[in-house]
Short mmCIF file of C-alpha atoms and ligand atoms in Angstrom, two decimals:
data_model
loop_
_atom_site.label_atom_id
_atom_site.label_comp_id
_atom_site.label_asym_id
_atom_site.label_seq_id
_atom_site.Cartn_x
_atom_site.Cartn_y
_atom_site.Cartn_z
CA MET Q 1 -16.47 22.26 18.67
CA PHE Q 2 -13.63 23.32 16.70
CA LYS Q 3 -13.03 23.12 12.58
CA THR Q 4 -11.07 19.32 13.48
CA ASN Q 5 -13.86 18.19 14.85
CA PHE Q 6 -14.47 14.18 14.04
CA LEU Q 7 -15.54 13.29 17.42
CA ASP Q 8 -19.18 14.59 18.39
CA LYS Q 9 -19.67 14.48 22.31
CA GLU Q 10 -21.18 11.15 22.65
CA THR Q 11 -18.47 9.31 21.16
CA ALA Q 12 -15.95 11.73 23.43
CA VAL Q 13 -17.20 10.35 26.47
CA GLN Q 14 -18.02 6.34 25.12
CA LEU Q 15 -13.86 6.73 24.20
CA ALA Q 16 -12.89 8.18 27.51
CA ASN Q 17 -15.12 5.27 29.22
CA ASN Q 18 -13.91 2.83 27.24
CA TYR Q 19 -10.26 3.61 27.14
CA GLY Q 20 -9.91 5.97 30.21
CA THR Q 21 -7.79 8.90 29.71
CA PRO Q 22 -5.53 11.12 28.37
CA LEU Q 23 -6.72 9.38 25.44
CA PHE Q 24 -5.02 10.46 21.44
CA VAL Q 25 -7.98 9.66 19.42
CA TYR Q 26 -7.21 9.86 15.54
CA SER Q 27 -9.18 9.38 12.81
CA SER Q 28 -8.52 7.11 9.76
CA LYS Q 29 -11.00 9.08 7.70
CA THR Q 30 -9.33 12.35 8.24
CA ILE Q 31 -5.59 10.99 7.48
CA ILE Q 32 -6.68 9.63 4.14
CA GLU Q 33 -8.42 12.83 2.67
CA SER Q 34 -5.10 14.26 3.58
CA ALA Q 35 -3.09 11.19 1.65
CA GLN Q 36 -5.58 11.33 -1.25
CA ALA Q 37 -4.96 15.96 -1.41
CA MET Q 38 -1.15 14.95 -1.69
CA LEU Q 39 -1.37 12.01 -4.18
CA SER Q 40 -3.05 13.92 -6.60
CA ILE Q 41 -0.72 15.67 -7.43
CA SER Q 42 0.24 14.95 -11.28
CA ALA Q 43 3.74 14.97 -11.44
CA PRO Q 44 4.51 15.17 -14.70
CA PHE Q 45 7.54 11.43 -14.21
CA GLY Q 46 6.06 10.28 -10.96
CA LEU Q 47 5.15 11.22 -7.63
CA THR Q 48 5.98 9.12 -3.89
CA ILE Q 49 4.70 10.74 -0.92
CA ARG Q 50 6.84 8.94 2.12
CA TYR Q 51 4.95 10.11 5.37
CA ALA Q 52 7.18 11.45 7.70
CA MET Q 53 6.97 8.81 10.49
CA LYS Q 54 8.72 11.32 13.30
CA ALA Q 55 5.41 12.70 13.29
CA ASN Q 56 3.98 9.49 14.90
CA PRO Q 57 4.62 5.73 14.39
CA TYR Q 58 1.37 4.67 15.40
CA PRO Q 59 1.36 1.25 13.61
CA GLU Q 60 -2.32 1.68 13.24
CA ILE Q 61 -1.65 5.29 10.88
CA LEU Q 62 1.86 2.94 9.26
CA LYS Q 63 -1.54 0.38 8.13
CA THR Q 64 -3.75 3.07 7.26
CA LEU Q 65 -1.53 4.49 4.98
CA GLN Q 66 0.62 1.93 3.33
CA LYS Q 67 -2.73 0.27 1.61
CA ILE Q 68 -3.20 4.29 -0.34
CA THR Q 69 0.47 3.48 -1.69
CA ILE Q 70 2.15 5.92 0.67
CA LYS Q 71 5.74 4.94 1.69
CA ILE Q 72 7.95 6.33 4.59
CA ASP Q 73 10.39 9.04 5.51
CA ALA Q 74 12.66 7.33 8.48
CA SER Q 75 14.57 8.98 10.26
CA SER Q 76 16.25 6.85 12.27
CA GLY Q 77 17.21 2.98 12.53
CA TYR Q 78 14.34 2.32 14.83
CA GLU Q 79 12.05 4.02 12.91
CA ALA Q 80 12.61 2.27 10.02
CA GLU Q 81 12.30 -1.30 12.25
CA LEU Q 82 8.72 -0.23 13.33
CA ALA Q 83 7.70 -0.01 10.14
CA ILE Q 84 8.73 -3.37 9.32
CA ALA Q 85 6.96 -4.14 12.21
CA ALA Q 86 4.33 -2.94 10.78
CA GLY Q 87 3.75 -4.22 6.99
CA TYR Q 88 5.54 -1.96 5.17
CA GLN Q 89 7.97 -3.59 2.64
CA PRO Q 90 11.60 -2.48 3.74
CA GLU Q 91 12.22 -1.85 -0.52
CA ASP Q 92 9.82 1.64 0.73
CA ILE Q 93 11.32 3.29 3.03
CA LEU Q 94 14.27 5.92 2.52
CA LEU Q 95 16.12 6.06 5.88
CA THR Q 96 17.31 10.09 6.66
CA SER Q 97 18.70 10.39 9.83
CA GLN Q 98 21.30 11.89 12.35
CA GLN Q 99 22.92 8.49 13.69
CA ILE Q 100 24.25 6.00 12.05
CA ARG Q 101 23.40 3.00 14.03
CA ASP Q 102 24.79 -0.78 13.96
CA ASN Q 103 22.11 -1.68 11.70
CA LEU Q 104 22.69 0.47 8.89
CA LYS Q 105 24.28 -2.31 6.34
CA SER Q 106 21.16 -5.24 7.54
CA LEU Q 107 18.53 -2.73 6.77
CA VAL Q 108 20.22 -1.77 3.21
CA GLU Q 109 20.90 -5.73 2.52
CA GLN Q 110 17.00 -5.55 3.13
CA GLY Q 111 16.01 -3.14 0.59
CA VAL Q 112 16.35 0.29 2.97
CA GLN Q 113 17.56 3.26 0.60
CA TYR Q 114 19.64 5.78 2.72
CA ASN Q 115 20.00 8.92 2.28
CA ALA Q 116 23.38 9.92 3.64
CA THR Q 117 23.17 13.07 4.95
CA SER Q 118 27.03 14.05 6.49
CA LEU Q 119 30.03 14.13 4.36
CA HIS Q 120 30.97 11.29 7.37
CA GLN Q 121 27.57 9.20 6.44
CA LEU Q 122 28.77 9.07 2.52
CA GLU Q 123 32.15 8.30 3.30
CA THR Q 124 31.10 5.79 5.89
CA TYR Q 125 28.44 4.21 3.98
CA GLY Q 126 30.85 3.46 0.96
CA LYS Q 127 32.93 1.47 3.33
CA LEU Q 128 29.96 -0.66 4.03
CA PHE Q 129 28.63 -0.58 0.26
CA GLY Q 130 31.54 1.39 -2.27
CA GLY Q 131 31.59 -1.31 -5.60
CA VAL Q 132 28.69 -3.86 -4.46
CA LYS Q 133 25.96 -2.98 -8.17
CA GLN Q 134 23.17 -3.92 -6.10
CA PHE Q 135 23.99 -1.24 -3.54
CA SER Q 136 25.91 1.62 -5.46
CA ASN Q 137 22.81 4.27 -5.24
CA ILE Q 138 22.87 6.21 -3.01
CA SER Q 139 21.04 9.91 -2.20
CA VAL Q 140 22.22 13.22 -0.54
CA ARG Q 141 20.16 15.27 1.11
CA ILE Q 142 22.17 19.00 0.86
CA ASN Q 143 21.54 22.21 3.02
CA PRO Q 144 20.90 24.13 0.45
CA GLY Q 145 21.75 28.02 2.19
CA VAL Q 146 18.35 28.86 3.19
CA GLY Q 147 15.99 27.51 5.91
CA SER Q 148 12.17 28.38 6.27
CA GLY Q 149 10.16 27.12 9.91
CA HIS Q 150 7.55 27.74 11.89
CA SER Q 151 9.55 29.04 14.65
CA ALA Q 152 13.36 29.06 14.74
CA LYS Q 153 13.43 25.25 15.55
CA THR Q 154 12.25 24.23 12.87
CA ASN Q 155 14.05 25.92 10.80
CA VAL Q 156 16.64 23.08 9.44
CA GLY Q 157 18.46 24.58 6.35
CA GLY Q 158 20.75 27.25 6.03
CA LEU Q 159 24.19 28.65 7.93
CA THR Q 160 22.47 27.97 11.73
CA SER Q 161 21.50 24.45 10.62
CA SER Q 162 22.81 21.00 11.15
CA PHE Q 163 21.20 19.06 8.74
CA GLY Q 164 23.15 18.23 5.50
CA ILE Q 165 25.51 18.72 3.26
CA TRP Q 166 26.63 22.39 2.67
CA HIS Q 167 25.82 23.08 -0.66
CA GLU Q 168 29.20 24.37 -1.24
CA TYR Q 169 30.58 20.85 -0.70
CA ILE Q 170 30.00 19.18 -3.70
CA ASP Q 171 33.46 18.50 -5.11
CA GLU Q 172 33.89 16.05 -1.89
CA ILE Q 173 31.23 14.72 -2.78
CA TYR Q 174 31.90 13.68 -6.08
CA LYS Q 175 35.90 12.73 -4.35
CA LEU Q 176 33.17 10.85 -2.40
CA ILE Q 177 31.37 9.26 -4.26
CA ASP Q 178 34.16 8.40 -6.75
CA ARG Q 179 36.60 6.71 -4.39
CA HIS Q 180 33.49 4.15 -3.17
CA ASN Q 181 31.84 3.30 -6.75
CA LEU Q 182 28.71 4.96 -5.98
CA LYS Q 183 26.14 7.20 -7.86
CA ILE Q 184 24.15 9.54 -6.70
CA CYS Q 185 20.01 8.88 -7.90
CA ARG Q 186 18.55 11.32 -6.42
CA LEU Q 187 18.50 14.92 -4.50
CA HIS Q 188 16.79 15.56 -1.09
CA THR Q 189 16.79 19.18 0.27
CA HIS Q 190 14.29 19.22 3.31
CA ILE Q 191 14.31 22.80 4.97
CA GLY Q 192 12.19 23.16 7.28
CA SER Q 193 8.89 22.82 8.83
CA GLY Q 194 6.36 24.85 8.67
CA ALA Q 195 6.85 26.44 5.36
CA ASP Q 196 4.33 29.62 3.45
CA PRO Q 197 3.63 28.32 0.14
CA GLN Q 198 5.81 31.02 -1.73
CA VAL Q 199 8.62 29.40 -0.07
CA TRP Q 200 8.10 25.84 -2.00
CA GLN Q 201 8.51 27.50 -5.68
CA GLN Q 202 12.63 29.58 -4.55
CA SER Q 203 13.29 25.44 -2.65
CA LEU Q 204 12.84 23.94 -6.12
CA ALA Q 205 14.41 26.26 -8.05
CA ILE Q 206 17.66 25.98 -5.35
CA SER Q 207 17.24 22.41 -5.52
CA LEU Q 208 17.10 21.81 -9.50
CA GLU Q 209 19.62 23.88 -9.66
CA LEU Q 210 21.23 21.94 -7.73
CA LEU Q 211 20.78 18.68 -9.04
CA LYS Q 212 22.56 19.89 -12.17
CA HIS Q 213 25.47 19.38 -10.24
CA PHE Q 214 23.92 15.24 -10.19
CA GLU Q 215 24.04 13.65 -14.04
CA ASN Q 216 22.70 10.32 -12.48
CA ALA Q 217 20.18 12.08 -9.68
CA THR Q 218 16.24 10.77 -11.30
CA THR Q 219 15.16 12.11 -8.36
CA ILE Q 220 14.56 15.55 -6.60
CA ASN Q 221 12.54 14.86 -3.01
CA LEU Q 222 11.49 18.54 -1.77
CA GLY Q 223 11.44 16.87 2.00
CA GLY Q 224 7.73 17.65 4.37
CA GLY Q 225 6.85 21.35 5.96
CA PHE Q 226 3.60 21.81 4.92
CA LYS Q 227 2.09 23.86 6.76
CA VAL Q 228 -1.66 23.60 7.95
CA ALA Q 229 -4.06 25.11 10.18
CA ARG Q 230 -4.35 24.23 13.47
CA VAL Q 231 -6.35 27.50 14.57
CA ASP Q 232 -8.42 30.03 12.56
CA GLY Q 233 -6.20 32.65 11.24
CA GLU Q 234 -3.27 29.65 10.29
CA LYS Q 235 -2.21 29.95 6.92
CA GLU Q 236 -2.82 26.00 5.33
CA ALA Q 237 -0.55 24.94 2.44
CA ASP Q 238 -3.07 25.06 -0.41
CA MET Q 239 -2.05 21.38 -1.91
CA LYS Q 240 -3.84 22.01 -4.87
CA VAL Q 241 -1.92 25.41 -5.50
CA ILE Q 242 1.36 24.15 -4.92
CA GLY Q 243 1.07 20.47 -6.29
CA LYS Q 244 0.35 22.57 -10.09
CA MET Q 245 3.66 24.81 -9.52
CA LEU Q 246 5.56 21.91 -8.72
CA VAL Q 247 4.36 19.48 -11.61
CA ASP Q 248 4.99 23.34 -13.93
CA GLU Q 249 8.41 23.41 -12.73
CA LEU Q 250 9.75 20.50 -13.11
CA GLN Q 251 8.31 20.66 -16.93
CA ASP Q 252 10.08 23.31 -17.93
CA PHE Q 253 13.40 21.45 -16.11
CA THR Q 254 12.26 19.17 -18.14
CA ASN Q 255 11.82 21.10 -21.80
CA SER Q 256 15.36 23.14 -20.67
CA TYR Q 257 17.71 19.99 -19.75
CA GLY Q 258 15.96 17.33 -21.04
CA ARG Q 259 16.13 15.62 -17.52
CA LYS Q 260 12.87 13.95 -16.39
CA LEU Q 261 13.26 14.03 -12.37
CA HIS Q 262 10.53 11.82 -10.04
CA LEU Q 263 8.71 13.77 -7.62
CA GLU Q 264 9.30 12.63 -4.00
CA LEU Q 265 7.61 14.78 -1.45
CA GLU Q 266 7.68 13.96 2.44
CA PRO Q 267 4.96 15.55 4.51
CA GLY Q 268 4.38 14.60 7.87
CA THR Q 269 2.05 17.97 10.04
CA PHE Q 270 -0.14 17.25 7.20
CA LEU Q 271 -0.81 13.85 6.17
CA VAL Q 272 -1.68 13.67 10.02
CA ALA Q 273 -1.56 16.85 12.28
CA ASN Q 274 -5.62 17.47 12.29
CA ALA Q 275 -6.08 13.84 12.69
CA GLY Q 276 -5.09 13.74 15.96
CA LEU Q 277 -7.30 15.03 19.07
CA LEU Q 278 -6.50 14.16 23.38
CA VAL Q 279 -9.67 13.73 25.18
CA ALA Q 280 -9.02 14.46 28.99
CA LYS Q 281 -10.24 16.12 31.95
CA VAL Q 282 -10.32 18.33 34.24
CA GLU Q 283 -7.95 17.72 36.82
CA ASP Q 284 -8.49 20.97 38.85
CA LEU Q 285 -9.32 24.60 38.63
CA VAL Q 286 -7.97 27.22 40.58
CA ASP Q 287 -7.37 30.68 40.25
CA THR Q 288 -4.24 33.48 41.55
CA GLY Q 289 -7.28 35.92 42.93
CA LYS Q 290 -8.48 39.15 41.74
CA ASP Q 291 -6.48 40.63 39.68
CA GLY Q 292 -4.38 36.79 38.55
CA TYR Q 293 -6.11 34.10 36.24
CA LYS Q 294 -8.20 31.46 35.94
CA PHE Q 295 -6.34 28.24 35.44
CA ILE Q 296 -8.15 24.72 34.22
CA LYS Q 297 -5.59 22.30 34.73
CA LEU Q 298 -5.64 19.13 33.07
CA ASN Q 299 -4.72 15.29 33.21
CA THR Q 300 -2.04 15.70 30.55
CA GLY Q 301 0.47 18.13 29.86
CA MET Q 302 4.00 18.90 27.97
CA ASN Q 303 4.80 14.54 29.38
CA ASP Q 304 2.00 14.36 26.09
CA ILE Q 305 1.36 17.75 23.92
CA LEU Q 306 5.16 19.37 23.98
CA ARG Q 307 4.74 22.08 21.28
CA PRO Q 308 2.63 24.41 23.62
CA SER Q 309 5.73 24.72 25.68
CA LEU Q 310 8.31 24.17 22.54
CA TYR Q 311 7.01 26.21 20.29
CA GLY Q 312 4.04 28.80 21.38
CA ALA Q 313 2.38 26.66 18.94
CA GLN Q 314 -1.36 27.20 19.02
CA HIS Q 315 -3.68 23.81 19.50
CA PRO Q 316 -7.39 24.69 20.20
CA ILE Q 317 -9.00 23.08 23.38
CA ALA Q 318 -12.37 22.83 23.96
CA VAL Q 319 -14.52 21.91 27.21
CA LEU Q 320 -16.79 19.56 26.95
CA SER Q 321 -19.53 21.01 28.85
CA ASP Q 322 -23.44 20.94 28.83
CA MET Q 323 -22.73 25.22 30.19
CA ASP Q 324 -23.31 27.81 28.48
CA GLU Q 325 -21.41 30.63 29.83
CA ILE Q 326 -18.44 31.70 28.77
CA GLY Q 327 -14.89 32.32 31.25
CA GLU Q 328 -11.52 33.91 30.24
CA TYR Q 329 -8.73 30.92 31.49
CA VAL Q 330 -5.64 29.84 31.38
CA VAL Q 331 -5.21 25.46 30.69
CA VAL Q 332 -2.19 24.13 32.04
CA GLY Q 333 -1.04 20.73 32.27
CA HIS Q 334 -0.26 18.38 35.38
CA ASN Q 335 3.56 18.66 35.48
CA CYS Q 336 4.90 20.96 38.31
CA GLU Q 337 6.97 23.41 36.26
CA SER Q 338 4.93 26.36 35.47
CA GLY Q 339 6.33 25.74 31.48
CA ASP Q 340 4.27 22.96 31.05
CA LEU Q 341 1.49 25.75 29.66
CA LEU Q 342 -0.87 24.92 27.43
CA THR Q 343 -2.22 28.68 26.71
CA PRO Q 344 1.00 30.76 25.95
CA VAL Q 345 1.03 33.65 23.52
CA PRO Q 346 1.72 32.54 19.72
CA GLY Q 347 4.97 32.12 19.23
CA ASP Q 348 6.63 33.03 22.92
CA PRO Q 349 5.83 30.08 25.54
CA GLU Q 350 7.07 31.85 28.34
CA VAL Q 351 4.21 33.45 28.46
CA LEU Q 352 0.14 32.36 29.50
CA GLN Q 353 -2.46 34.01 27.39
CA VAL Q 354 -6.49 33.45 28.57
CA ARG Q 355 -8.81 31.74 25.75
CA LYS Q 356 -12.62 32.11 26.07
CA LEU Q 357 -13.93 28.65 27.13
CA THR Q 358 -16.38 27.40 28.69
CA VAL Q 359 -17.49 27.08 32.22
CA PRO Q 360 -15.63 24.13 33.03
CA ALA Q 361 -16.40 22.18 36.42
CA ILE Q 362 -13.53 19.21 37.91
CA GLY Q 363 -13.91 15.94 36.48
CA ASP Q 364 -15.40 17.84 32.70
CA LEU Q 365 -14.11 16.20 29.37
CA VAL Q 366 -11.42 18.70 27.46
CA VAL Q 367 -10.84 17.31 23.90
CA ILE Q 368 -7.56 19.87 22.79
CA GLY Q 369 -6.76 19.18 18.75
CA GLY Q 370 -4.36 19.59 15.81
CA VAL Q 371 -2.18 17.02 17.62
CA GLY Q 372 -1.81 14.45 15.35
CA ALA Q 373 1.62 15.23 14.52
CA TYR Q 374 4.42 15.50 17.35
CA CYS Q 375 2.25 14.92 19.87
CA ALA Q 376 2.57 11.51 21.32
CA SER Q 377 5.82 10.89 19.55
CA MET Q 378 7.65 14.32 20.77
CA SER Q 379 6.59 14.89 24.03
CA ALA Q 380 8.41 15.13 28.01
CA HIS Q 381 7.60 11.24 28.25
CA GLY Q 382 7.87 10.00 31.49
CA TYR Q 383 7.92 13.12 32.95
CA ASN Q 384 6.59 13.38 37.12
CA SER Q 385 6.68 9.88 35.96
CA TYR Q 386 3.63 9.63 34.26
CA PRO Q 387 2.52 7.16 32.10
CA ASN Q 388 2.41 8.17 28.13
CA ALA Q 389 -1.74 8.99 27.25
CA LYS Q 390 -3.48 5.47 25.22
CA GLU Q 391 -3.49 6.12 21.19
CA VAL Q 392 -6.37 5.01 19.62
CA LEU Q 393 -7.71 5.03 15.57
CA VAL Q 394 -11.01 5.18 14.22
N1 LIG G 401 11.44 15.12 6.47
C1 LIG G 401 12.20 15.34 7.25
C2 LIG G 401 13.76 15.19 6.19
C3 LIG G 401 12.40 15.70 8.28
O1 LIG G 401 12.92 16.10 9.09
C4 LIG G 401 10.74 15.77 8.67
C5 LIG G 401 10.24 17.04 9.96
C6 LIG G 401 9.80 15.65 7.17
C7 LIG G 401 10.58 15.83 6.34
C8 LIG G 401 8.81 16.19 8.28
O2 LIG G 401 7.97 17.53 7.77
P1 LIG G 401 6.66 18.14 8.52
O3 LIG G 401 5.79 18.63 6.84
O4 LIG G 401 6.24 17.45 9.64
O5 LIG G 401 6.60 19.34 8.95
N2 LIG G 401 8.38 18.74 15.67
C9 LIG G 401 7.82 20.34 14.77
C10 LIG G 401 8.26 19.70 13.11
C11 LIG G 401 9.92 19.26 13.37
C12 LIG G 401 10.17 18.14 11.52
C13 LIG G 401 11.51 17.68 12.21
N3 LIG G 401 11.72 17.29 10.85
C14 LIG G 401 6.87 20.30 14.94
O6 LIG G 401 5.83 19.46 15.82
O7 LIG G 401 5.82 21.22 14.37
#
């Protein structure tokens, strides 16, 4: 079918019969293999891998990762609660949220660690916990002034990004931690999703430079953003290369400054993107005449998989059919708008692109790959009042 194939046709048919379509199918084997590639980084002074659960908070995925020592990056108080419900210990969760929820106090009292992403958040934490020795350790997310992303929408560093405390405001941070008797124990710099490998070196160098300002910081968290290839021709992060670079740079830092830093990484995409397939059905076949296009309309769309419509993201698609003949098709979703497009030009959600696919018949199954991350968790849920696709872990 395609590279992410962990599902043969027979199993796809069986799952579709058992659960109906559209259906997200996740592979625990693929998730565990990706996690092991991350866990094999031999960081000189310890390594924590936190799963960015915003990529996919499906409880069975959380349970799979918990068993193999992966901890949690939660991006809201709701996610922290979901992780605890799935069996995580509160101490295993780092909360990096854009919004303070009224459960912050109770989460921290249970043991959740907090990462302040703005001066207002730092002050709020200080007011809640300042002077309480047990909770005096806090982490800060800094916007280092540079960012990176597979699209402008996923670049979260630099002048145009609202994420993290601007790197020139170190003095403001100091005023707040002095006022509230806090200690910065961790420096966090997530700069974007889909970064090319060389960006990691630059990001680490900047983060280490910033860390020199925080003498009590013992952990450096570089966020997520490790690229995966969903379709042929896309680049994938080579964890061996990136891991070695991180290890060497951290060791050099220790040799130069005598500080031993624990390394944290927060992959979302890398752990789950290619561990998910969406099994759907051909709902209809329409065309716009001899100068137009042939469309395959599916019984799913932007309400289950939004990335193509949002970023012009590429997802592999296969028609499960016994036919040998190949045709050129545009694949679209079942929502009533032209934006519900599954085969856009790369990076341009406005423009249709034809794909060479097996000639389909109405009712054939279609499998879409690379949907383990930011699909079930990030879509136009409820649009046209379609129910969400079901999910299953195999
Ligand atoms: N840490 C923090 C603080 C984050 O905000 C994110 C993602 C991650 C880690 C994980 O990044 P990842 O390894 O998944 O790239 N919706 C986009 C990605 C945006 C992610 C936002 N934050 C997509 O579909 O590619």
